[in-house]
Short mmCIF file of C-alpha atoms in Angstrom, two decimals:
data_model
loop_
_atom_site.label_atom_id
_atom_site.label_comp_id
_atom_site.label_asym_id
_atom_site.label_seq_id
_atom_site.Cartn_x
_atom_site.Cartn_y
_atom_site.Cartn_z
CA ALA A 99 0.00 0.00 0.00
CA ASP A 100 1.14 3.52 -0.73
CA VAL A 101 1.05 5.04 2.75
CA PRO A 102 2.37 8.61 2.94
CA GLY A 103 5.46 8.80 5.14
CA LEU A 104 5.77 5.02 5.58
CA ASP A 105 9.00 4.67 3.61
CA ALA A 106 10.61 7.52 5.53
CA ALA A 107 9.49 5.98 8.84
CA ILE A 108 10.97 2.62 7.87
CA GLU A 109 14.22 4.28 6.85
CA ARG A 110 14.49 6.11 10.18
CA THR A 111 13.72 2.96 12.15
CA GLU A 112 16.23 0.93 10.16
CA ALA A 113 18.89 3.60 10.66
CA TYR A 114 18.18 3.63 14.40
CA VAL A 115 18.49 -0.15 14.69
CA LYS A 116 21.66 -0.39 12.60
CA TYR A 117 23.16 2.47 14.59
CA HIS A 118 23.57 -0.04 17.45
CA ALA A 119 25.29 -2.71 15.36
CA ASN A 120 28.79 -3.48 16.67
CA ALA A 121 28.25 -0.81 19.33
CA GLY A 122 26.01 -2.32 22.00
CA GLY A 123 22.49 -3.13 23.13
CA PHE A 124 19.33 -1.06 23.33
CA ALA A 125 18.21 0.99 26.30
CA TYR A 126 14.61 1.88 27.10
CA GLY A 127 14.03 5.11 25.22
CA PHE A 128 16.73 6.51 22.97
CA HIS A 129 19.99 6.88 24.89
CA GLY A 130 22.50 5.51 22.43
CA PRO A 131 24.06 2.03 22.31
CA ARG A 132 24.80 0.45 25.69
CA GLU A 133 28.14 -1.23 25.19
CA TRP A 134 27.76 -3.53 28.20
CA ASP A 135 24.26 -4.80 27.39
CA TRP A 136 23.86 -8.06 25.46
CA ASN A 137 20.12 -8.06 24.97
CA ASN A 138 17.73 -5.84 26.87
CA ASN A 139 14.41 -7.68 27.11
CA GLY A 140 14.67 -9.21 23.65
CA THR A 141 15.54 -6.02 21.78
CA SER A 142 18.81 -7.34 20.34
CA ALA A 143 16.96 -10.40 19.04
CA MET A 144 14.31 -8.23 17.41
CA ALA A 145 17.10 -6.15 15.86
CA ALA A 146 18.67 -9.37 14.52
CA LEU A 147 15.42 -10.29 12.79
CA CYS A 148 14.88 -6.77 11.43
CA THR A 149 18.37 -6.45 9.98
CA ALA A 150 18.22 -9.98 8.54
CA LEU A 151 14.97 -9.11 6.77
CA SER A 152 16.51 -5.89 5.43
CA GLY A 153 19.52 -7.78 4.09
CA ASP A 154 22.21 -6.40 6.40
CA LYS A 155 24.19 -9.57 6.99
CA GLU A 156 26.82 -8.11 9.33
CA ALA A 157 24.31 -6.34 11.58
CA ALA A 158 22.15 -9.47 11.73
CA LYS A 159 25.18 -11.54 12.72
CA PHE A 160 26.12 -9.09 15.49
CA PHE A 161 22.65 -8.91 17.03
CA ALA A 162 22.08 -12.66 16.73
CA ALA A 163 25.41 -13.31 18.47
CA THR A 164 24.62 -10.91 21.32
CA SER A 165 21.25 -12.64 21.68
CA ALA A 166 22.95 -16.02 21.90
CA ALA A 167 25.31 -14.75 24.60
CA SER A 168 22.48 -13.19 26.64
CA PHE A 169 21.27 -16.34 28.40
CA GLY A 170 22.30 -14.87 31.76
CA SER A 171 19.60 -12.20 31.50
CA PHE A 172 17.07 -14.33 29.64
CA GLY A 173 14.47 -14.13 32.40
CA GLN A 174 14.87 -10.44 33.11
CA GLY A 175 12.82 -7.59 31.74
CA HIS A 176 11.19 -4.32 32.65
CA ALA A 177 7.40 -4.74 32.86
CA SER A 178 7.41 -8.14 31.16
CA THR A 179 9.99 -10.91 30.99
CA LEU A 180 8.01 -12.51 28.17
CA PHE A 181 9.44 -10.13 25.57
CA SER A 182 12.89 -11.59 26.16
CA SER A 183 11.77 -15.21 26.16
CA TYR A 184 9.56 -14.74 23.08
CA TRP A 185 12.22 -13.18 20.88
CA THR A 186 15.70 -14.09 22.09
CA GLN A 187 15.83 -17.66 20.84
CA ALA A 188 14.44 -16.59 17.46
CA GLY A 189 17.21 -14.00 17.13
CA ALA A 190 19.96 -16.43 18.15
CA HIS A 191 18.48 -19.03 15.76
CA LEU A 192 19.61 -16.91 12.78
CA LEU A 193 23.17 -18.18 13.34
CA GLY A 194 22.12 -21.75 12.69
CA PRO A 195 21.37 -24.97 14.56
CA GLU A 196 24.69 -25.18 16.42
CA VAL A 197 24.10 -21.81 18.07
CA THR A 198 20.46 -22.66 18.74
CA GLN A 199 21.52 -25.88 20.44
CA GLY A 200 24.17 -24.11 22.53
CA PHE A 201 21.74 -21.41 23.56
CA PHE A 202 19.05 -23.90 24.62
CA ALA A 203 21.56 -25.86 26.68
CA LYS A 204 22.00 -22.68 28.74
CA THR A 205 18.29 -21.85 29.06
CA ILE A 206 16.66 -25.22 29.77
CA PRO A 207 16.36 -24.39 33.50
CA TYR A 208 14.32 -21.29 32.62
CA TYR A 209 11.65 -23.43 30.95
CA THR A 210 11.85 -26.23 33.51
CA LEU A 211 11.07 -23.87 36.36
CA ARG A 212 7.91 -22.76 34.54
CA ARG A 213 6.39 -26.22 34.26
CA ASN A 214 3.81 -27.47 36.70
CA TRP A 215 3.99 -30.92 38.34
CA ASP A 216 1.66 -32.34 35.69
CA GLY A 217 3.66 -31.03 32.73
CA THR A 218 1.45 -28.04 31.99
CA ILE A 219 3.00 -24.59 31.70
CA GLN A 220 2.54 -21.75 34.12
CA LYS A 221 1.06 -18.44 33.19
CA CYS A 222 3.48 -15.54 33.75
CA TYR A 223 1.54 -13.32 36.12
CA ASN A 224 -0.45 -10.87 33.99
CA GLU A 225 2.12 -10.75 31.21
CA GLY A 226 0.98 -13.61 29.05
CA HIS A 227 1.27 -17.35 28.83
CA MET A 228 4.55 -19.25 28.66
CA ALA A 229 2.80 -21.76 26.42
CA GLY A 230 3.12 -19.29 23.57
CA VAL A 231 6.84 -19.05 24.16
CA VAL A 232 7.24 -22.82 24.20
CA LEU A 233 5.15 -23.15 21.04
CA LEU A 234 7.37 -20.66 19.23
CA VAL A 235 10.47 -22.51 20.42
CA HIS A 236 9.11 -25.84 19.17
CA CYS A 237 8.34 -24.25 15.81
CA LEU A 238 11.89 -23.02 15.21
CA PRO A 239 13.08 -26.20 13.43
CA ARG A 240 10.14 -26.04 11.01
CA LYS A 241 11.27 -22.65 9.64
CA ALA A 242 7.73 -21.97 8.45
CA LEU A 243 7.81 -18.26 9.32
CA LEU A 244 10.26 -15.50 8.55
CA ILE A 245 10.90 -15.07 12.29
CA THR A 246 11.63 -18.78 12.71
CA GLY A 247 14.12 -19.00 9.87
CA ARG A 248 12.26 -19.16 6.60
CA GLU A 249 14.52 -17.67 3.90
CA ALA A 250 17.34 -17.61 6.47
CA ASP A 251 20.79 -16.66 5.22
CA GLU A 252 22.80 -19.82 5.84
CA SER A 253 26.04 -18.02 4.99
CA ILE A 254 26.12 -16.62 8.54
CA TRP A 255 25.52 -19.98 10.22
CA MET A 256 28.25 -20.95 12.63
CA SER A 257 30.18 -24.14 13.09
CA ALA A 258 30.08 -26.01 16.38
CA LYS A 259 33.36 -24.40 17.44
CA GLN A 260 32.20 -20.91 16.51
CA ALA A 261 28.90 -21.51 18.28
CA ARG A 262 30.63 -22.53 21.52
CA SER A 263 32.76 -19.39 21.39
CA THR A 264 29.78 -17.14 20.62
CA VAL A 265 27.43 -18.50 23.27
CA GLY A 266 30.37 -18.69 25.67
CA MET A 267 30.82 -14.92 25.57
CA GLY A 268 27.98 -14.78 28.07
CA ASP A 269 30.09 -16.73 30.56
CA ILE A 270 33.03 -14.32 30.48
CA ASP A 271 33.44 -12.72 33.90
CA LEU A 272 36.70 -10.86 34.39
CA ARG A 273 36.09 -9.48 37.86
CA GLY A 274 39.02 -10.28 40.10
CA LYS A 275 41.00 -11.92 37.32
CA ALA A 276 44.71 -11.29 36.78
CA PRO A 277 45.36 -8.07 34.81
CA GLU A 278 47.09 -10.01 32.03
CA GLU A 279 43.95 -12.06 31.45
CA VAL A 280 41.79 -8.95 31.51
CA LEU A 281 43.99 -6.97 29.13
CA ALA A 282 43.86 -9.83 26.63
CA HIS A 283 40.17 -8.97 26.15
CA PHE A 284 40.72 -5.28 25.33
CA GLY A 285 40.86 -6.15 21.62
CA HIS A 286 37.83 -8.46 21.61
CA PRO A 287 35.50 -7.86 18.63
CA TYR A 288 32.38 -7.52 20.80
CA PRO A 289 31.87 -4.30 22.79
CA GLN A 290 30.20 -6.13 25.67
CA VAL A 291 33.37 -8.14 26.32
CA ARG A 292 35.61 -5.09 25.93
CA SER A 293 33.39 -3.14 28.33
CA ASN A 294 33.61 -6.03 30.79
CA ALA A 295 37.43 -5.88 30.56
CA VAL A 296 37.65 -2.11 31.09
CA ALA A 297 35.25 -2.38 34.04
CA ALA A 298 37.41 -5.14 35.53
CA ILE A 299 40.50 -2.90 35.41
CA HIS A 300 38.62 -0.06 37.08
CA GLY A 301 37.27 -2.60 39.55
CA MET A 302 40.80 -3.06 40.85
CA VAL A 303 40.58 0.37 42.52
CA SER A 304 36.87 1.23 42.81
CA GLY A 305 33.33 -0.12 42.65
CA LYS A 306 31.34 -2.64 44.67
CA HIS A 307 33.79 -5.52 44.32
CA TYR A 308 36.68 -3.33 45.47
CA GLU A 309 34.71 -1.82 48.38
CA LYS A 310 33.82 -5.32 49.55
CA MET A 311 37.52 -6.21 49.38
CA VAL A 312 38.36 -3.10 51.43
CA ARG A 313 35.97 -4.23 54.16
CA LYS A 314 36.83 -7.92 54.24
CA LYS A 315 40.37 -8.15 52.85
CA PRO A 316 42.10 -4.78 53.27
CA ALA A 317 45.52 -6.21 52.46
CA ALA A 318 44.19 -7.62 49.18
CA ALA A 319 42.58 -4.26 48.38
CA LYS A 320 45.87 -2.48 48.94
CA ALA A 321 47.67 -5.00 46.74
CA SER A 322 45.04 -4.54 44.04
CA LYS A 323 45.63 -0.78 43.97
CA GLN A 324 49.37 -1.25 43.86
CA LYS A 325 49.03 -3.70 40.96
CA ALA A 326 46.79 -1.25 39.07
CA ALA A 327 49.42 1.46 39.47
CA THR A 328 51.95 -0.71 37.63
CA LEU A 329 49.80 -1.11 34.51
CA PHE A 330 50.38 2.35 33.01
CA PRO A 331 53.35 1.33 30.79
CA THR A 332 51.08 -1.29 29.23
CA PHE A 333 48.33 1.28 28.63
CA LYS A 334 50.81 3.71 27.10
CA GLN A 335 52.16 0.99 24.80
CA LEU A 336 48.67 -0.06 23.72
CA VAL A 337 47.73 3.54 22.89
CA SER A 338 50.81 3.67 20.70
CA THR A 339 50.82 0.26 18.99
CA GLY A 340 47.57 -1.56 19.85
CA ASN A 341 44.67 -2.16 17.49
CA HIS A 342 41.78 0.29 17.53
CA PHE A 343 39.86 -1.48 20.29
CA GLU A 344 42.98 -1.86 22.45
CA LYS A 345 43.76 1.84 22.09
CA HIS A 346 40.23 2.74 23.12
CA GLY A 347 40.33 0.53 26.22
CA ALA A 348 43.78 1.77 27.22
CA LEU A 349 42.70 5.41 26.94
CA ARG A 350 39.77 4.73 29.23
CA CYS A 351 42.22 3.46 31.86
CA TYR A 352 44.94 6.06 31.30
CA LEU A 353 44.62 7.91 34.61
CA ILE A 354 44.00 4.95 36.93
CA GLU A 355 46.09 5.36 40.10
CA CYS A 356 48.09 8.14 38.45
CA PRO A 357 50.72 9.66 40.79
CA GLU A 358 50.47 13.42 41.11
CA ALA A 359 53.98 13.82 39.69
CA GLU A 360 52.91 12.07 36.45
CA LEU A 361 49.50 13.68 36.04
CA ASP A 362 50.53 16.64 33.86
CA ALA A 363 52.40 14.40 31.42
CA ARG A 364 49.49 12.00 31.11
CA LEU A 365 47.04 14.86 30.60
CA LYS A 366 49.25 16.17 27.79
CA ASP A 367 49.22 12.73 26.17
CA LEU A 368 45.43 12.70 26.27
CA ALA A 369 45.22 16.27 24.97
CA THR A 370 47.44 15.37 22.02
CA ILE A 371 44.93 12.72 20.95
CA LEU A 372 41.96 14.99 21.65
CA LYS A 373 43.33 17.77 19.43
CA ASP A 374 44.37 15.54 16.54
CA PRO A 375 41.66 15.61 13.81
CA GLN A 376 43.27 12.56 12.19
CA GLN A 377 42.43 10.41 15.20
CA PRO A 378 39.12 8.46 15.12
CA ALA A 379 36.33 10.32 16.89
CA ASP A 380 35.74 7.62 19.51
CA LEU A 381 39.39 7.74 20.60
CA ARG A 382 39.18 11.53 20.90
CA VAL A 383 36.04 11.14 23.01
CA ALA A 384 37.81 8.62 25.25
CA ALA A 385 40.67 11.10 25.69
CA ALA A 386 38.24 13.93 26.48
CA THR A 387 36.42 11.78 29.02
CA GLN A 388 39.65 10.91 30.80
CA LEU A 389 40.70 14.57 30.80
CA ALA A 390 37.36 15.55 32.31
CA SER A 391 37.74 12.90 35.01
CA SER A 392 40.70 14.89 36.35
CA GLY A 393 38.29 17.68 37.31
CA LYS A 394 39.82 21.12 37.68
CA LYS A 395 43.15 19.82 36.39
CA CYS A 396 41.76 19.71 32.86
CA LEU A 397 41.15 23.49 32.69
CA PRO A 398 44.03 24.05 30.19
CA TYR A 399 42.30 21.66 27.80
CA PHE A 400 38.68 22.65 28.37
CA ASN A 401 38.48 24.82 25.26
CA ASP A 402 40.00 21.97 23.25
CA MET A 403 37.05 19.80 24.32
CA LEU A 404 34.63 22.51 23.26
CA ALA A 405 36.42 22.99 19.93
CA PHE A 406 36.17 19.24 19.28
CA LEU A 407 32.46 19.40 20.07
CA MET A 408 31.93 22.18 17.52
CA GLU A 409 33.50 20.23 14.65
CA ASP A 410 31.17 19.20 11.86
CA ARG A 411 30.46 15.44 11.81
CA PRO A 412 27.92 14.75 9.03
CA ASP A 413 28.22 10.97 9.49
CA ASP A 414 27.13 11.17 13.12
CA ARG A 415 23.43 11.16 12.30
CA PHE A 416 22.21 10.93 15.89
CA LYS A 417 24.93 13.22 17.26
CA GLU A 418 26.13 10.50 19.63
CA ILE A 419 29.57 12.09 19.85
CA ASP A 420 27.90 15.25 21.20
CA VAL A 421 26.10 13.21 23.86
CA GLN A 422 29.29 11.49 24.95
CA LEU A 423 31.12 14.83 25.13
CA SER A 424 28.25 16.31 27.14
CA GLU A 425 28.69 13.53 29.70
CA ALA A 426 32.41 14.27 29.89
CA ILE A 427 31.89 18.01 30.27
CA ASP A 428 29.26 17.44 32.95
CA GLN A 429 31.96 15.74 35.06
CA VAL A 430 33.74 19.09 35.11
CA GLY A 431 30.48 20.87 35.89
CA ARG A 432 29.90 18.82 39.02
CA GLU A 433 33.40 19.62 40.21
CA ILE A 434 32.76 23.40 40.05
CA GLU A 435 29.04 23.19 40.97
CA TRP A 436 28.18 24.21 37.41
CA ASP A 437 29.27 27.83 37.88
CA TYR A 438 31.73 28.04 34.99
CA TYR A 439 31.67 31.84 35.17
CA LYS A 440 32.67 32.17 38.81
CA ALA A 441 35.24 29.38 38.46
CA GLY A 442 36.94 31.16 35.56
CA TRP A 443 36.33 28.53 32.88
CA VAL A 444 34.70 30.89 30.35
CA THR A 445 37.89 32.13 28.70
CA ASP A 446 36.49 32.09 25.16
CA LYS A 447 33.03 33.62 25.46
CA LYS A 448 31.87 32.74 21.95
CA LEU A 449 33.17 29.16 21.99
CA PHE A 450 31.71 28.45 25.42
CA HIS A 451 28.22 29.72 24.59
CA ASP A 452 28.19 28.18 21.12
CA ALA A 453 28.98 24.83 22.76
CA ALA A 454 26.24 25.25 25.38
CA ASN A 455 23.77 26.22 22.64
CA ARG A 456 24.70 23.17 20.60
CA PHE A 457 23.87 20.97 23.55
CA MET A 458 20.64 22.83 24.29
CA VAL A 459 19.16 22.08 20.86
CA HIS A 460 20.16 18.42 20.90
CA LYS A 461 17.33 15.94 20.38
CA ARG A 462 18.15 14.09 23.61
CA GLN A 463 17.18 15.54 26.96
CA ASN A 464 20.39 14.65 28.79
CA ALA A 465 22.52 16.66 26.37
CA ARG A 466 20.08 19.58 26.56
CA GLY A 467 20.35 19.43 30.33
CA VAL A 468 24.15 19.66 30.21
CA GLY A 469 23.91 22.73 27.97
CA ALA A 470 21.45 24.40 30.34
CA ARG A 471 23.63 23.59 33.35
CA MET A 472 26.64 25.08 31.58
CA VAL A 473 24.87 28.45 31.58
CA ARG A 474 22.98 27.98 34.84
CA PHE A 475 24.64 31.09 36.30
CA VAL A 476 24.93 33.13 33.12
CA PRO A 477 25.42 36.84 33.96
CA THR A 478 23.09 39.51 32.62
CA GLU A 479 25.50 40.74 29.94
CA MET A 480 25.72 37.24 28.42
CA PHE A 481 22.08 36.20 28.77
CA HIS A 482 21.28 37.27 25.22
CA LEU A 483 23.79 34.72 23.90
CA VAL A 484 21.77 31.78 25.27
CA ALA A 485 18.21 33.12 25.58
CA ARG A 486 16.81 31.50 22.42
CA PRO A 487 18.10 27.97 23.08
CA LEU A 488 16.78 28.24 26.64
CA GLU A 489 13.41 29.27 25.26
CA HIS A 490 13.60 26.29 22.89
CA ILE A 491 13.99 23.99 25.89
CA LEU A 492 11.14 25.59 27.78
CA LYS A 493 8.70 25.49 24.87
CA ASN A 494 9.30 21.73 24.73
CA ASP A 495 7.51 21.49 21.41
CA ASP A 496 10.12 19.92 19.14
CA PRO A 497 8.45 16.88 17.53
CA ALA A 498 11.87 15.40 16.74
CA TYR A 499 12.91 15.01 20.38
CA HIS A 500 14.10 11.48 21.11
CA THR A 501 13.20 11.14 24.79
CA TYR A 502 10.68 12.71 27.11
CA HIS A 503 10.50 10.63 30.28
CA ASN A 504 12.70 12.97 32.35
CA ALA A 505 12.47 16.32 30.59
CA ARG A 506 13.17 17.88 34.00
CA LYS A 507 16.90 17.37 33.36
CA ALA A 508 16.81 20.19 30.84
CA MET A 509 13.64 22.02 31.90
CA GLU A 510 14.64 22.58 35.52
CA PRO A 511 17.89 24.51 34.97
CA ALA A 512 16.30 26.40 32.06
CA VAL A 513 13.29 27.55 34.06
CA GLN A 514 15.53 28.47 36.99
CA ILE A 515 17.65 30.64 34.70
CA PHE A 516 14.50 32.40 33.47
CA GLY A 517 13.54 32.86 37.11
CA ASP A 518 16.96 34.29 38.00
CA HIS A 519 16.65 36.81 35.16
CA ASN A 520 13.00 37.60 35.98
CA ILE A 521 11.69 36.58 32.57
CA LEU A 522 7.95 37.08 32.32
CA GLU A 523 7.29 34.00 30.19
CA GLY A 524 9.02 31.67 32.64
CA VAL A 525 5.95 31.04 34.81
CA ASN A 526 3.73 30.09 31.88
CA TYR A 527 6.34 27.85 30.29
CA LEU A 528 6.76 25.99 33.57
CA VAL A 529 3.03 25.65 34.27
CA ASP A 530 2.26 24.64 30.69
CA PHE A 531 4.83 21.89 30.92
CA ILE A 532 3.51 20.64 34.25
CA LEU A 533 -0.07 20.56 32.96
CA SER A 534 0.96 18.84 29.72
CA GLY A 535 1.38 15.62 31.67
CA GLU A 536 4.63 14.76 29.93
CA GLY A 537 7.27 12.75 31.69
CA ARG A 538 7.13 11.10 35.08
CA TRP A 539 5.14 12.95 37.69
CA SER A 540 7.84 12.42 40.32
CA PHE A 541 10.37 14.33 38.18
CA THR A 542 8.01 17.16 37.29
CA MET A 543 6.81 17.55 40.89
CA SER A 544 10.37 18.02 42.09
CA MET A 545 10.99 20.61 39.38
CA LEU A 546 7.75 22.44 40.21
CA THR A 547 8.41 22.76 43.93
CA LYS A 548 11.98 23.99 43.35
CA SER A 549 11.29 26.44 40.55
CA LEU A 550 7.84 28.04 40.88
CA PRO A 551 8.53 29.82 44.22
CA LYS A 552 11.27 31.83 42.50
CA TYR A 553 8.54 33.98 40.96
CA GLY A 554 7.05 35.03 44.30
CA ILE A 555 3.74 36.85 44.01
CA HIS A 556 3.80 36.42 40.23
CA ALA A 557 3.28 32.68 40.68
CA GLN A 558 -0.02 33.13 42.55
CA PRO A 559 -2.24 33.10 39.42
CA ALA A 560 -0.84 29.69 38.52
CA LEU A 561 -1.79 28.02 41.81
CA PRO A 562 -5.49 27.33 41.00
CA LYS A 563 -4.48 25.51 37.81
CA ILE A 564 -1.84 23.52 39.65
CA LYS A 565 -4.21 22.56 42.47
CA GLU A 566 -6.76 21.27 39.96
CA TYR A 567 -4.23 19.21 38.04
CA LYS A 568 -5.18 15.54 37.96
CA TRP A 569 -1.96 14.22 39.51
CA VAL A 570 -2.22 16.67 42.38
CA LYS A 571 -5.71 15.35 43.07
CA VAL A 572 -4.39 11.79 42.87
CA MET A 573 -1.68 12.72 45.37
CA TYR A 574 -4.26 14.02 47.88
CA ALA A 575 -6.48 10.97 47.33
CA GLN A 576 -3.57 8.64 48.03
CA ALA A 577 -2.62 10.65 51.10
CA ALA A 578 -6.19 10.39 52.40
CA ILE A 579 -6.01 6.60 52.51
CA ASN A 580 -2.47 6.59 53.91
CA ASN A 581 -2.91 8.60 57.12
CA GLY A 582 -2.25 11.89 55.36
CA LYS A 583 1.15 10.79 54.08
CA HIS A 584 2.56 11.06 50.57
CA ARG A 585 6.17 11.47 49.52
CA PHE A 586 5.46 14.72 47.63
CA LEU A 587 2.77 16.20 49.85
CA GLU A 588 4.95 18.13 52.29
CA SER A 589 7.11 19.78 49.63
CA PHE A 590 4.02 20.63 47.56
CA GLU A 591 2.18 22.24 50.46
CA ASN A 592 5.29 24.15 51.51
CA MET A 593 5.53 25.51 47.97
CA VAL A 594 1.86 26.54 47.97
CA LYS A 595 2.22 28.24 51.36
CA GLN A 596 5.36 30.07 50.27
CA ILE A 597 3.69 31.41 47.12
CA GLU A 598 0.38 32.29 48.83
CA ASN A 599 2.24 34.23 51.54
CA ALA A 600 4.39 36.12 49.04
CA THR A 601 3.75 39.88 49.16
CA ASP A 602 6.14 40.86 46.43
CA GLY A 603 8.27 39.44 43.69
CA PRO A 604 10.88 40.59 41.23
CA PRO A 605 9.59 42.86 38.47
CA LEU A 606 9.18 40.59 35.47
CA VAL A 607 10.56 41.49 32.06
CA PRO A 608 9.34 40.13 28.70
CA LEU A 609 11.94 37.94 27.06
CA GLU A 610 12.41 40.24 24.06
CA LYS A 611 13.14 43.18 26.33
CA ALA A 612 15.48 41.10 28.51
CA ILE A 613 17.47 40.14 25.42
CA GLU A 614 17.81 43.77 24.33
CA LEU A 615 18.83 44.90 27.83
CA SER A 616 21.42 42.10 27.97
CA LYS A 617 22.88 43.20 24.63
CA GLN A 618 23.13 46.79 25.86
CA VAL A 619 24.95 45.74 29.03
CA ASP A 620 27.26 43.52 26.95
CA GLU A 621 28.11 46.33 24.53
CA LYS A 622 28.73 48.74 27.39
CA SER A 623 31.03 46.31 29.21
CA ALA A 624 32.95 45.69 25.96
CA LYS A 625 33.79 49.40 25.76
#
């Protein structure tokens, strides 16, 4: 059928799925590939089937392999474990009978535990019936459907040896292993294994496993740190002569247990990679992330990070590099409590604000939030440089946004900036967002109670609308049957009381006028 927009929708969906190939698994929502995730609730298996049907052999092979290695999380899933058990074996099945057999050998207990004493199959709570899963499994050898292997590409089928290696990836656990064994996995072709290896190296000096060692075996914890400190020559060598994956892993470990006397030299090494346009983008991101992890020490290279951000990358369709850089830069922000101005980090006014603006118009909320936090304490004379992107965040009407579930991450700092600068439209933008019902109520309630009181008496007209909002009524109804208690009730009522008792408030200025006044102050200070 000729359905308007259908081809474009299929193309976007296909691009989104293939974007994860050889990069990682799928998160809930659109947050970029998760390098450590084999198969989140069957999504990798569904991607295997989709890419196989579209003829992308390499992507299908990757997703089918990650499905086959995901037996450890086969019974896990948000909202419904059935999605994983319905799809995962069908995705793994694309690699042929040897992989299917190896996968089922790992998952037999999952099915066994769902059988009743008389051989019948349990229903999975309210999710659906396991009988449907078992029926699909039993139909795999028949290959009667596209999803069970009809028209399967046998050229990607694996031998018994390849199948054992592929399924066996799910058994790889490098925690507590000797560094030599861990480092041998830095060049592994699958990102999940490489991520496991990098995490194991970091686990020698931090994380739950290390903290447990500190409590129970302090001598072993001390020895682990000392051993980690001796690994730098290996990391330096890998960055110089390793394959691409080995370089990436080594860069991510470059500052582990770095002595103060060596820090400047290591930071310079990282900066050299960051500033080199001939280096692959992911290695430059790894270098930037390590630089940012040094906190205030990376100040000499902060503008280099921003300059890298501002480079044109037409192949990065989803601007994933921007997201990764935003996460790195936010590490610095936490160190200086996001006041870049007071801390003296805004040494190139144009570059800094261009970078913040680039984040603030990103399709993903987390990146927008980093941009808004970068200018959280923007002074009056620079407000005009960021006013429009802030307004873009507050309007929250971009139909191309990728994620909405926690829009507070960007909305909250943006509305607080409008409050700080007494922008007239700030109250309405905030209230309109609250009443739109978007996102999780817990996030929006927190934003509301923190931000609305900033407007003092000017917030009073908004209170009747807020009090009548459906989720506020639900909150009071729940409190009524719980002895007057609700986790948001106290903060909400304190906010209402604070606004109702307000006798004044800052004189509010329309946004257009605020922009003009900011420009005038900026021009005057420049003279």
